[in-house]
PDB file of C-alpha atoms in Angstrom:
ATOM      1  CA  UNK A   1       0.000   0.000   0.000  1.00  0.00           C
ATOM      2  CA  UNK A   2       2.831   2.429   0.753  1.00  0.00           C
ATOM      3  CA  UNK A   3       4.423   1.968  -2.694  1.00  0.00           C
ATOM      4  CA  UNK A   4       1.020   2.189  -4.386  1.00  0.00           C
ATOM      5  CA  UNK A   5       0.331   5.484  -2.630  1.00  0.00           C
ATOM      6  CA  UNK A   6       3.748   6.849  -3.592  1.00  0.00           C
ATOM      7  CA  UNK A   7       3.114   5.831  -7.204  1.00  0.00           C
ATOM      8  CA  UNK A   8      -0.278   7.551  -7.128  1.00  0.00           C
ATOM      9  CA  UNK A   9       1.115  10.727  -5.577  1.00  0.00           C
ATOM     10  CA  UNK A  10       3.930  10.890  -8.153  1.00  0.00           C
ATOM     11  CA  UNK A  11       1.404  10.405 -10.962  1.00  0.00           C
ATOM     12  CA  UNK A  12      -0.802  13.197  -9.622  1.00  0.00           C
ATOM     13  CA  UNK A  13       2.068  15.646  -9.120  1.00  0.00           C
ATOM     14  CA  UNK A  14       3.315  15.201 -12.698  1.00  0.00           C
ATOM     15  CA  UNK A  15      -0.052  15.339 -14.461  1.00  0.00           C
ATOM     16  CA  UNK A  16      -1.419  18.084 -12.216  1.00  0.00           C
ATOM     17  CA  UNK A  17       1.556  20.280 -13.152  1.00  0.00           C
ATOM     18  CA  UNK A  18       1.524  19.296 -16.818  1.00  0.00           C
ATOM     19  CA  UNK A  19      -2.227  19.492 -17.448  1.00  0.00           C
ATOM     20  CA  UNK A  20      -2.995  22.600 -15.395  1.00  0.00           C
ATOM     21  CA  UNK A  21      -0.181  24.691 -16.923  1.00  0.00           C
ATOM     22  CA  UNK A  22       0.113  22.906 -20.296  1.00  0.00           C
ATOM     23  CA  UNK A  23       3.640  21.548 -19.953  1.00  0.00           C
ATOM     24  CA  UNK A  24       5.483  18.536 -21.446  1.00  0.00           C
ATOM     25  CA  UNK A  25       3.484  18.699 -24.665  1.00  0.00           C
ATOM     26  CA  UNK A  26       0.123  18.309 -22.915  1.00  0.00           C
ATOM     27  CA  UNK A  27      -2.806  20.751 -23.330  1.00  0.00           C
ATOM     28  CA  UNK A  28      -3.451  23.491 -20.765  1.00  0.00           C
ATOM     29  CA  UNK A  29      -6.707  22.511 -19.048  1.00  0.00           C
ATOM     30  CA  UNK A  30      -6.543  24.710 -15.923  1.00  0.00           C
ATOM     31  CA  UNK A  31      -8.667  23.273 -13.079  1.00  0.00           C
ATOM     32  CA  UNK A  32     -10.013  20.516 -15.339  1.00  0.00           C
ATOM     33  CA  UNK A  33      -6.428  19.326 -15.612  1.00  0.00           C
ATOM     34  CA  UNK A  34      -6.269  18.845 -11.858  1.00  0.00           C
ATOM     35  CA  UNK A  35      -9.459  16.793 -11.946  1.00  0.00           C
ATOM     36  CA  UNK A  36      -8.053  14.606 -14.731  1.00  0.00           C
ATOM     37  CA  UNK A  37      -4.804  14.228 -12.771  1.00  0.00           C
ATOM     38  CA  UNK A  38      -6.789  12.924  -9.804  1.00  0.00           C
ATOM     39  CA  UNK A  39      -8.553  10.363 -12.017  1.00  0.00           C
ATOM     40  CA  UNK A  40      -5.204   9.274 -13.443  1.00  0.00           C
ATOM     41  CA  UNK A  41      -3.758   9.022  -9.933  1.00  0.00           C
ATOM     42  CA  UNK A  42      -6.330   6.517  -8.729  1.00  0.00           C
ATOM     43  CA  UNK A  43      -6.510   4.773 -12.081  1.00  0.00           C
ATOM     44  CA  UNK A  44      -2.777   4.050 -12.021  1.00  0.00           C
ATOM     45  CA  UNK A  45      -3.006   2.894  -8.407  1.00  0.00           C
ATOM     46  CA  UNK A  46      -5.846   0.506  -9.222  1.00  0.00           C
ATOM     47  CA  UNK A  47      -4.095  -0.934 -12.267  1.00  0.00           C
ATOM     48  CA  UNK A  48      -0.861  -1.412 -10.310  1.00  0.00           C
ATOM     49  CA  UNK A  49      -2.695  -3.060  -7.402  1.00  0.00           C
ATOM     50  CA  UNK A  50      -4.579  -5.484  -9.673  1.00  0.00           C
ATOM     51  CA  UNK A  51      -1.409  -6.335 -11.593  1.00  0.00           C
ATOM     52  CA  UNK A  52       0.497  -6.969  -8.368  1.00  0.00           C
ATOM     53  CA  UNK A  53      -2.210  -9.246  -6.975  1.00  0.00           C
ATOM     54  CA  UNK A  54      -2.676 -11.242 -10.178  1.00  0.00           C
ATOM     55  CA  UNK A  55       0.993 -11.538 -11.160  1.00  0.00           C
ATOM     56  CA  UNK A  56       2.588 -12.100  -7.755  1.00  0.00           C
ATOM     57  CA  UNK A  57       3.468 -15.852  -7.475  1.00  0.00           C
ATOM     58  CA  UNK A  58       2.539 -15.836  -3.790  1.00  0.00           C
ATOM     59  CA  UNK A  59      -1.037 -14.885  -4.644  1.00  0.00           C
ATOM     60  CA  UNK A  60      -1.600 -17.182  -7.631  1.00  0.00           C
ATOM     61  CA  UNK A  61      -2.931 -19.940  -5.377  1.00  0.00           C
ATOM     62  CA  UNK A  62      -5.931 -17.712  -4.680  1.00  0.00           C
ATOM     63  CA  UNK A  63      -6.711 -17.328  -8.394  1.00  0.00           C
ATOM     64  CA  UNK A  64      -6.464 -20.848  -9.754  1.00  0.00           C
ATOM     65  CA  UNK A  65      -9.920 -20.452 -11.332  1.00  0.00           C
ATOM     66  CA  UNK A  66     -11.410 -17.712 -13.440  1.00  0.00           C
ATOM     67  CA  UNK A  67     -11.185 -14.565 -11.340  1.00  0.00           C
ATOM     68  CA  UNK A  68     -14.877 -13.637 -11.296  1.00  0.00           C
ATOM     69  CA  UNK A  69     -16.124 -17.192 -10.906  1.00  0.00           C
ATOM     70  CA  UNK A  70     -15.287 -17.172  -7.203  1.00  0.00           C
ATOM     71  CA  UNK A  71     -18.089 -14.653  -6.558  1.00  0.00           C
ATOM     72  CA  UNK A  72     -21.496 -16.232  -6.337  1.00  0.00           C
ATOM     73  CA  UNK A  73     -24.668 -14.483  -5.182  1.00  0.00           C
ATOM     74  CA  UNK A  74     -24.434 -15.605  -1.551  1.00  0.00           C
ATOM     75  CA  UNK A  75     -20.822 -14.513  -1.275  1.00  0.00           C
ATOM     76  CA  UNK A  76     -21.656 -11.184  -2.883  1.00  0.00           C
ATOM     77  CA  UNK A  77     -24.436 -10.601  -0.341  1.00  0.00           C
ATOM     78  CA  UNK A  78     -22.046 -11.550   2.456  1.00  0.00           C
ATOM     79  CA  UNK A  79     -19.464  -9.046   1.208  1.00  0.00           C
ATOM     80  CA  UNK A  80     -22.098  -6.318   0.961  1.00  0.00           C
ATOM     81  CA  UNK A  81     -23.261  -7.080   4.503  1.00  0.00           C
ATOM     82  CA  UNK A  82     -19.684  -6.728   5.735  1.00  0.00           C
ATOM     83  CA  UNK A  83     -19.027  -3.576   3.718  1.00  0.00           C
ATOM     84  CA  UNK A  84     -22.126  -1.404   4.066  1.00  0.00           C
ATOM     85  CA  UNK A  85     -21.167   0.090   7.476  1.00  0.00           C
ATOM     86  CA  UNK A  86     -17.823   1.194   6.044  1.00  0.00           C
ATOM     87  CA  UNK A  87     -19.467   2.555   2.882  1.00  0.00           C
ATOM     88  CA  UNK A  88     -21.935   4.655   4.893  1.00  0.00           C
ATOM     89  CA  UNK A  89     -19.117   5.759   7.186  1.00  0.00           C
ATOM     90  CA  UNK A  90     -17.014   7.001   4.260  1.00  0.00           C
ATOM     91  CA  UNK A  91     -20.052   8.551   2.571  1.00  0.00           C
ATOM     92  CA  UNK A  92     -20.947  10.658   5.617  1.00  0.00           C
ATOM     93  CA  UNK A  93     -17.343  11.891   5.825  1.00  0.00           C
ATOM     94  CA  UNK A  94     -17.211  12.725   2.108  1.00  0.00           C
ATOM     95  CA  UNK A  95     -20.510  14.616   2.228  1.00  0.00           C
ATOM     96  CA  UNK A  96     -19.233  16.605   5.202  1.00  0.00           C
ATOM     97  CA  UNK A  97     -16.323  17.831   3.058  1.00  0.00           C
ATOM     98  CA  UNK A  98     -18.713  18.743   0.235  1.00  0.00           C
ATOM     99  CA  UNK A  99     -20.897  20.698   2.662  1.00  0.00           C
ATOM    100  CA  UNK A 100     -17.860  22.456   4.121  1.00  0.00           C
ATOM    101  CA  UNK A 101     -16.667  23.418   0.642  1.00  0.00           C
ATOM    102  CA  UNK A 102     -20.069  24.919  -0.156  1.00  0.00           C
ATOM    103  CA  UNK A 103     -20.101  27.070   2.976  1.00  0.00           C
ATOM    104  CA  UNK A 104     -16.571  28.349   2.403  1.00  0.00           C
ATOM    105  CA  UNK A 105     -17.221  28.960  -1.292  1.00  0.00           C
ATOM    106  CA  UNK A 106     -19.897  31.456  -0.273  1.00  0.00           C
ATOM    107  CA  UNK A 107     -17.087  33.544   1.272  1.00  0.00           C
ATOM    108  CA  UNK A 108     -15.519  34.100  -2.134  1.00  0.00           C
ATOM    109  CA  UNK A 109     -12.741  32.851  -4.388  1.00  0.00           C
ATOM    110  CA  UNK A 110      -9.883  33.549  -1.989  1.00  0.00           C
ATOM    111  CA  UNK A 111     -11.586  31.670   0.833  1.00  0.00           C
ATOM    112  CA  UNK A 112     -12.151  28.496  -1.193  1.00  0.00           C
ATOM    113  CA  UNK A 113      -8.587  28.707  -2.554  1.00  0.00           C
ATOM    114  CA  UNK A 114      -7.283  29.063   1.008  1.00  0.00           C
ATOM    115  CA  UNK A 115      -9.379  26.086   2.072  1.00  0.00           C
ATOM    116  CA  UNK A 116      -7.906  23.928  -0.678  1.00  0.00           C
ATOM    117  CA  UNK A 117      -4.302  24.816   0.186  1.00  0.00           C
ATOM    118  CA  UNK A 118      -4.720  24.588   3.970  1.00  0.00           C
ATOM    119  CA  UNK A 119      -6.536  21.266   3.634  1.00  0.00           C
ATOM    120  CA  UNK A 120      -3.755  19.842   1.462  1.00  0.00           C
ATOM    121  CA  UNK A 121      -1.059  20.973   3.897  1.00  0.00           C
ATOM    122  CA  UNK A 122      -2.918  19.431   6.806  1.00  0.00           C
ATOM    123  CA  UNK A 123      -3.693  16.215   4.916  1.00  0.00           C
ATOM    124  CA  UNK A 124       0.045  15.888   4.244  1.00  0.00           C
ATOM    125  CA  UNK A 125       0.790  16.348   7.948  1.00  0.00           C
ATOM    126  CA  UNK A 126      -2.014  13.874   8.690  1.00  0.00           C
ATOM    127  CA  UNK A 127      -0.386  11.023   6.719  1.00  0.00           C
ATOM    128  CA  UNK A 128       1.264   9.510   9.857  1.00  0.00           C
ATOM    129  CA  UNK A 129      -2.151   9.371  11.553  1.00  0.00           C
ATOM    130  CA  UNK A 130      -3.613   7.430   8.625  1.00  0.00           C
ATOM    131  CA  UNK A 131      -0.676   5.034   8.731  1.00  0.00           C
ATOM    132  CA  UNK A 132      -1.007   4.514  12.489  1.00  0.00           C
ATOM    133  CA  UNK A 133      -4.771   3.976  12.080  1.00  0.00           C
ATOM    134  CA  UNK A 134      -4.031   1.054   9.745  1.00  0.00           C
ATOM    135  CA  UNK A 135      -1.449  -0.317  12.174  1.00  0.00           C
ATOM    136  CA  UNK A 136      -3.702  -0.086  15.230  1.00  0.00           C
ATOM    137  CA  UNK A 137      -6.472  -1.935  13.379  1.00  0.00           C
ATOM    138  CA  UNK A 138      -4.210  -4.946  12.773  1.00  0.00           C
ATOM    139  CA  UNK A 139      -2.628  -4.875  16.240  1.00  0.00           C
ATOM    140  CA  UNK A 140      -5.930  -4.636  18.112  1.00  0.00           C
ATOM    141  CA  UNK A 141      -7.426  -7.380  15.954  1.00  0.00           C
ATOM    142  CA  UNK A 142      -4.499  -9.695  16.710  1.00  0.00           C
ATOM    143  CA  UNK A 143      -4.448  -8.925  20.421  1.00  0.00           C
ATOM    144  CA  UNK A 144      -8.163  -9.379  20.931  1.00  0.00           C
ATOM    145  CA  UNK A 145      -7.969 -12.553  18.861  1.00  0.00           C
ATOM    146  CA  UNK A 146      -5.307 -13.734  21.313  1.00  0.00           C
ATOM    147  CA  UNK A 147      -7.638 -12.820  24.216  1.00  0.00           C
ATOM    148  CA  UNK A 148      -5.414  -9.951  25.359  1.00  0.00           C
ATOM    149  CA  UNK A 149      -7.752  -6.957  25.882  1.00  0.00           C
ATOM    150  CA  UNK A 150      -5.287  -5.220  28.213  1.00  0.00           C
ATOM    151  CA  UNK A 151      -2.623  -5.430  25.536  1.00  0.00           C
ATOM    152  CA  UNK A 152      -5.066  -3.976  23.017  1.00  0.00           C
ATOM    153  CA  UNK A 153      -5.845  -1.033  25.311  1.00  0.00           C
ATOM    154  CA  UNK A 154      -2.141  -0.443  25.914  1.00  0.00           C
ATOM    155  CA  UNK A 155      -1.508  -0.499  22.162  1.00  0.00           C
ATOM    156  CA  UNK A 156      -4.162   2.152  21.571  1.00  0.00           C
ATOM    157  CA  UNK A 157      -2.527   4.468  24.139  1.00  0.00           C
ATOM    158  CA  UNK A 158       0.941   4.010  22.636  1.00  0.00           C
ATOM    159  CA  UNK A 159      -0.296   4.576  19.088  1.00  0.00           C
ATOM    160  CA  UNK A 160      -2.113   7.749  20.169  1.00  0.00           C
ATOM    161  CA  UNK A 161       1.092   9.125  21.701  1.00  0.00           C
ATOM    162  CA  UNK A 162       3.080   8.314  18.554  1.00  0.00           C
ATOM    163  CA  UNK A 163       0.381   9.846  16.363  1.00  0.00           C
ATOM    164  CA  UNK A 164       0.161  13.091  18.323  1.00  0.00           C
ATOM    165  CA  UNK A 165       3.954  13.379  18.329  1.00  0.00           C
ATOM    166  CA  UNK A 166       4.531  12.820  14.618  1.00  0.00           C
ATOM    167  CA  UNK A 167       1.528  14.779  13.365  1.00  0.00           C
ATOM    168  CA  UNK A 168       2.293  17.565  15.845  1.00  0.00           C
ATOM    169  CA  UNK A 169       5.843  17.846  14.530  1.00  0.00           C
ATOM    170  CA  UNK A 170       4.626  18.091  10.932  1.00  0.00           C
ATOM    171  CA  UNK A 171       2.014  20.700  11.821  1.00  0.00           C
ATOM    172  CA  UNK A 172       4.526  22.740  13.814  1.00  0.00           C
ATOM    173  CA  UNK A 173       6.826  22.838  10.798  1.00  0.00           C
ATOM    174  CA  UNK A 174       3.903  23.886   8.585  1.00  0.00           C
ATOM    175  CA  UNK A 175       2.837  26.670  10.935  1.00  0.00           C
ATOM    176  CA  UNK A 176       6.376  28.039  11.276  1.00  0.00           C
ATOM    177  CA  UNK A 177       6.703  28.120   7.490  1.00  0.00           C
ATOM    178  CA  UNK A 178       3.086  28.941   6.648  1.00  0.00           C
ATOM    179  CA  UNK A 179       3.733  31.865   4.303  1.00  0.00           C
ATOM    180  CA  UNK A 180       6.391  29.963   2.374  1.00  0.00           C
ATOM    181  CA  UNK A 181       4.273  26.823   1.969  1.00  0.00           C
ATOM    182  CA  UNK A 182       1.091  28.654   0.997  1.00  0.00           C
ATOM    183  CA  UNK A 183       3.060  30.995  -1.250  1.00  0.00           C
ATOM    184  CA  UNK A 184       4.119  27.969  -3.316  1.00  0.00           C
ATOM    185  CA  UNK A 185       0.477  27.661  -4.390  1.00  0.00           C
ATOM    186  CA  UNK A 186      -0.181  31.404  -4.531  1.00  0.00           C
ATOM    187  CA  UNK A 187       2.497  33.162  -6.601  1.00  0.00           C
ATOM    188  CA  UNK A 188       0.413  36.344  -6.754  1.00  0.00           C
ATOM    189  CA  UNK A 189       0.079  36.441  -2.941  1.00  0.00           C
ATOM    190  CA  UNK A 190      -3.692  36.834  -3.240  1.00  0.00           C
ATOM    191  CA  UNK A 191      -4.616  34.695  -0.244  1.00  0.00           C
ATOM    192  CA  UNK A 192      -1.275  33.871   1.409  1.00  0.00           C
ATOM    193  CA  UNK A 193      -1.913  36.224   4.318  1.00  0.00           C
ATOM    194  CA  UNK A 194      -5.354  34.686   4.952  1.00  0.00           C
ATOM    195  CA  UNK A 195      -3.934  31.163   4.822  1.00  0.00           C
ATOM    196  CA  UNK A 196      -1.037  32.004   7.129  1.00  0.00           C
ATOM    197  CA  UNK A 197      -3.465  33.572   9.613  1.00  0.00           C
ATOM    198  CA  UNK A 198      -5.842  30.611   9.811  1.00  0.00           C
ATOM    199  CA  UNK A 199      -3.367  27.704   9.568  1.00  0.00           C
ATOM    200  CA  UNK A 200      -2.134  27.738  13.229  1.00  0.00           C
ATOM    201  CA  UNK A 201      -5.655  27.721  14.686  1.00  0.00           C
ATOM    202  CA  UNK A 202      -6.879  25.022  12.335  1.00  0.00           C
ATOM    203  CA  UNK A 203      -3.721  22.957  12.934  1.00  0.00           C
ATOM    204  CA  UNK A 204      -4.420  22.886  16.665  1.00  0.00           C
ATOM    205  CA  UNK A 205      -7.850  21.398  15.977  1.00  0.00           C
ATOM    206  CA  UNK A 206      -6.359  18.658  13.777  1.00  0.00           C
ATOM    207  CA  UNK A 207      -5.496  16.729  16.959  1.00  0.00           C
ATOM    208  CA  UNK A 208      -9.219  16.009  17.359  1.00  0.00           C
ATOM    209  CA  UNK A 209      -9.091  14.312  13.967  1.00  0.00           C
ATOM    210  CA  UNK A 210      -6.052  12.296  15.067  1.00  0.00           C
ATOM    211  CA  UNK A 211      -7.957  11.074  18.112  1.00  0.00           C
ATOM    212  CA  UNK A 212     -11.016   9.940  16.207  1.00  0.00           C
ATOM    213  CA  UNK A 213      -9.155   8.224  13.368  1.00  0.00           C
ATOM    214  CA  UNK A 214      -7.007   6.151  15.760  1.00  0.00           C
ATOM    215  CA  UNK A 215      -9.935   5.171  17.971  1.00  0.00           C
ATOM    216  CA  UNK A 216     -12.010   4.352  14.889  1.00  0.00           C
ATOM    217  CA  UNK A 217      -9.190   2.129  13.664  1.00  0.00           C
ATOM    218  CA  UNK A 218      -9.104   0.349  17.013  1.00  0.00           C
ATOM    219  CA  UNK A 219     -12.848  -0.277  16.911  1.00  0.00           C
ATOM    220  CA  UNK A 220     -12.571  -1.648  13.385  1.00  0.00           C
ATOM    221  CA  UNK A 221      -9.845  -3.989  14.590  1.00  0.00           C
ATOM    222  CA  UNK A 222     -12.303  -5.295  17.156  1.00  0.00           C
ATOM    223  CA  UNK A 223     -14.941  -5.832  14.476  1.00  0.00           C
ATOM    224  CA  UNK A 224     -17.063  -2.998  15.907  1.00  0.00           C
ATOM    225  CA  UNK A 225     -17.530  -1.240  12.558  1.00  0.00           C
ATOM    226  CA  UNK A 226     -21.160  -0.281  13.167  1.00  0.00           C
ATOM    227  CA  UNK A 227     -20.186   1.853  16.164  1.00  0.00           C
ATOM    228  CA  UNK A 228     -17.817   3.798  13.905  1.00  0.00           C
ATOM    229  CA  UNK A 229     -20.496   4.168  11.243  1.00  0.00           C
ATOM    230  CA  UNK A 230     -23.240   5.364  13.585  1.00  0.00           C
ATOM    231  CA  UNK A 231     -20.868   7.578  15.548  1.00  0.00           C
ATOM    232  CA  UNK A 232     -19.692   9.414  12.452  1.00  0.00           C
ATOM    233  CA  UNK A 233     -23.077   9.579  10.727  1.00  0.00           C
ATOM    234  CA  UNK A 234     -24.943  10.901  13.770  1.00  0.00           C
ATOM    235  CA  UNK A 235     -22.189  13.362  14.614  1.00  0.00           C
ATOM    236  CA  UNK A 236     -22.219  14.778  11.071  1.00  0.00           C
ATOM    237  CA  UNK A 237     -26.015  15.057  10.930  1.00  0.00           C
ATOM    238  CA  UNK A 238     -26.800  16.233  14.459  1.00  0.00           C
ATOM    239  CA  UNK A 239     -23.703  18.313  15.253  1.00  0.00           C
ATOM    240  CA  UNK A 240     -21.653  19.325  12.214  1.00  0.00           C
ATOM    241  CA  UNK A 241     -24.411  20.338   9.796  1.00  0.00           C
ATOM    242  CA  UNK A 242     -26.439  22.611  12.125  1.00  0.00           C
ATOM    243  CA  UNK A 243     -23.386  24.149  13.812  1.00  0.00           C
ATOM    244  CA  UNK A 244     -21.525  24.951  10.586  1.00  0.00           C
ATOM    245  CA  UNK A 245     -24.672  26.327   8.942  1.00  0.00           C
ATOM    246  CA  UNK A 246     -25.459  28.506  11.933  1.00  0.00           C
ATOM    247  CA  UNK A 247     -21.930  29.916  12.104  1.00  0.00           C
ATOM    248  CA  UNK A 248     -21.931  30.614   8.359  1.00  0.00           C
ATOM    249  CA  UNK A 249     -24.953  32.892   8.847  1.00  0.00           C
ATOM    250  CA  UNK A 250     -23.354  35.032  11.556  1.00  0.00           C
ATOM    251  CA  UNK A 251     -22.512  38.601  10.440  1.00  0.00           C
ATOM    252  CA  UNK A 252     -18.740  38.266  10.976  1.00  0.00           C
ATOM    253  CA  UNK A 253     -16.714  40.729   8.895  1.00  0.00           C
ATOM    254  CA  UNK A 254     -13.276  39.376   9.815  1.00  0.00           C
ATOM    255  CA  UNK A 255     -12.562  36.867   7.051  1.00  0.00           C
ATOM    256  CA  UNK A 256      -9.928  34.934   9.008  1.00  0.00           C
ATOM    257  CA  UNK A 257     -12.184  34.509  12.035  1.00  0.00           C
ATOM    258  CA  UNK A 258     -15.144  33.536   9.872  1.00  0.00           C
ATOM    259  CA  UNK A 259     -12.996  30.988   8.030  1.00  0.00           C
ATOM    260  CA  UNK A 260     -11.649  29.483  11.272  1.00  0.00           C
ATOM    261  CA  UNK A 261     -15.131  29.134  12.772  1.00  0.00           C
ATOM    262  CA  UNK A 262     -16.602  27.419   9.717  1.00  0.00           C
ATOM    263  CA  UNK A 263     -13.629  25.187   8.922  1.00  0.00           C
ATOM    264  CA  UNK A 264     -13.077  24.529  12.614  1.00  0.00           C
ATOM    265  CA  UNK A 265     -16.533  22.925  12.787  1.00  0.00           C
ATOM    266  CA  UNK A 266     -15.122  20.021  10.797  1.00  0.00           C
ATOM    267  CA  UNK A 267     -12.495  19.309  13.451  1.00  0.00           C
ATOM    268  CA  UNK A 268     -14.848  19.970  16.333  1.00  0.00           C
ATOM    269  CA  UNK A 269     -17.050  17.364  14.709  1.00  0.00           C
ATOM    270  CA  UNK A 270     -14.032  15.037  14.711  1.00  0.00           C
ATOM    271  CA  UNK A 271     -13.698  15.751  18.438  1.00  0.00           C
ATOM    272  CA  UNK A 272     -17.305  14.694  19.002  1.00  0.00           C
ATOM    273  CA  UNK A 273     -16.623  11.504  17.048  1.00  0.00           C
ATOM    274  CA  UNK A 274     -13.522  10.904  19.137  1.00  0.00           C
ATOM    275  CA  UNK A 275     -15.556  11.318  22.336  1.00  0.00           C
ATOM    276  CA  UNK A 276     -18.142   8.804  21.083  1.00  0.00           C
ATOM    277  CA  UNK A 277     -15.448   6.286  20.209  1.00  0.00           C
ATOM    278  CA  UNK A 278     -13.631   6.913  23.506  1.00  0.00           C
ATOM    279  CA  UNK A 279     -16.717   6.161  25.603  1.00  0.00           C
ATOM    280  CA  UNK A 280     -17.383   3.101  23.455  1.00  0.00           C
ATOM    281  CA  UNK A 281     -13.881   1.818  24.182  1.00  0.00           C
ATOM    282  CA  UNK A 282     -14.157   2.645  27.877  1.00  0.00           C
ATOM    283  CA  UNK A 283     -17.356   0.589  28.078  1.00  0.00           C
ATOM    284  CA  UNK A 284     -15.360  -2.529  27.059  1.00  0.00           C
ATOM    285  CA  UNK A 285     -18.330  -3.728  24.971  1.00  0.00           C
ATOM    286  CA  UNK A 286     -16.205  -3.374  21.848  1.00  0.00           C
ATOM    287  CA  UNK A 287     -13.900  -6.150  23.087  1.00  0.00           C
ATOM    288  CA  UNK A 288     -16.665  -8.725  22.768  1.00  0.00           C
ATOM    289  CA  UNK A 289     -17.392  -8.113  19.093  1.00  0.00           C
ATOM    290  CA  UNK A 290     -16.730 -10.826  16.540  1.00  0.00           C
ATOM    291  CA  UNK A 291     -13.559 -10.224  14.591  1.00  0.00           C
TER     292      UNK A 291
END
């Protein structure tokens, strides 16, 4: 997965540069070029993943028959039953980003451009958290499978400390070099000052997102996927949507403050999710789920 992600990122960087600006003999497509670069990124990743699975000698024993013949109707229904909580979980998160983009777009071009750059900087700093979330899922699954709930709880604490440390270091670097980093995306300095003003406050709230993604990974490792799904869905519907909409309607003239309040709702929502997952873990009911 790490090499596939690196391949996808390299593909996006090249085609985003080439298609947006019209370099390397490719047409200049502006923002459409960035969209096409994203499609190419995930397309290349999918092709590489399928090729690796089908061509790797270690995996050929799983594909001794025609690839699609192994899926019958009952197995398909079983896979859907296993997958629908995760699909709804991801859908609620994706829709939250769409909603957030709409609210910030109403603030004008510079605000939505600032949102895009700040989000990308923070997503880059957030990469260690995503990696640790994958790790904690496997570790908790193995430890609960070995009937070691105390070890699983200890693992969660250690992973949280490592996550906060690594993500915090990345965010600190970003905040100390905010104008330089944002200026890389804003050569005309149209929104650099706005981005540099909001980045430190938003970066502080990212730790809420770290908490929820690690605890969600732990619950998935215990097979408690429905708790993650319901926690995220209910938090988005009952907390994030009304709060962000209400704040967007306040007559706040300071653009930086308005931006922080609206964008900050996303991370406050992550904090609510983290609290839900924390109380679920503290109840110890998650340790009795089937894995």
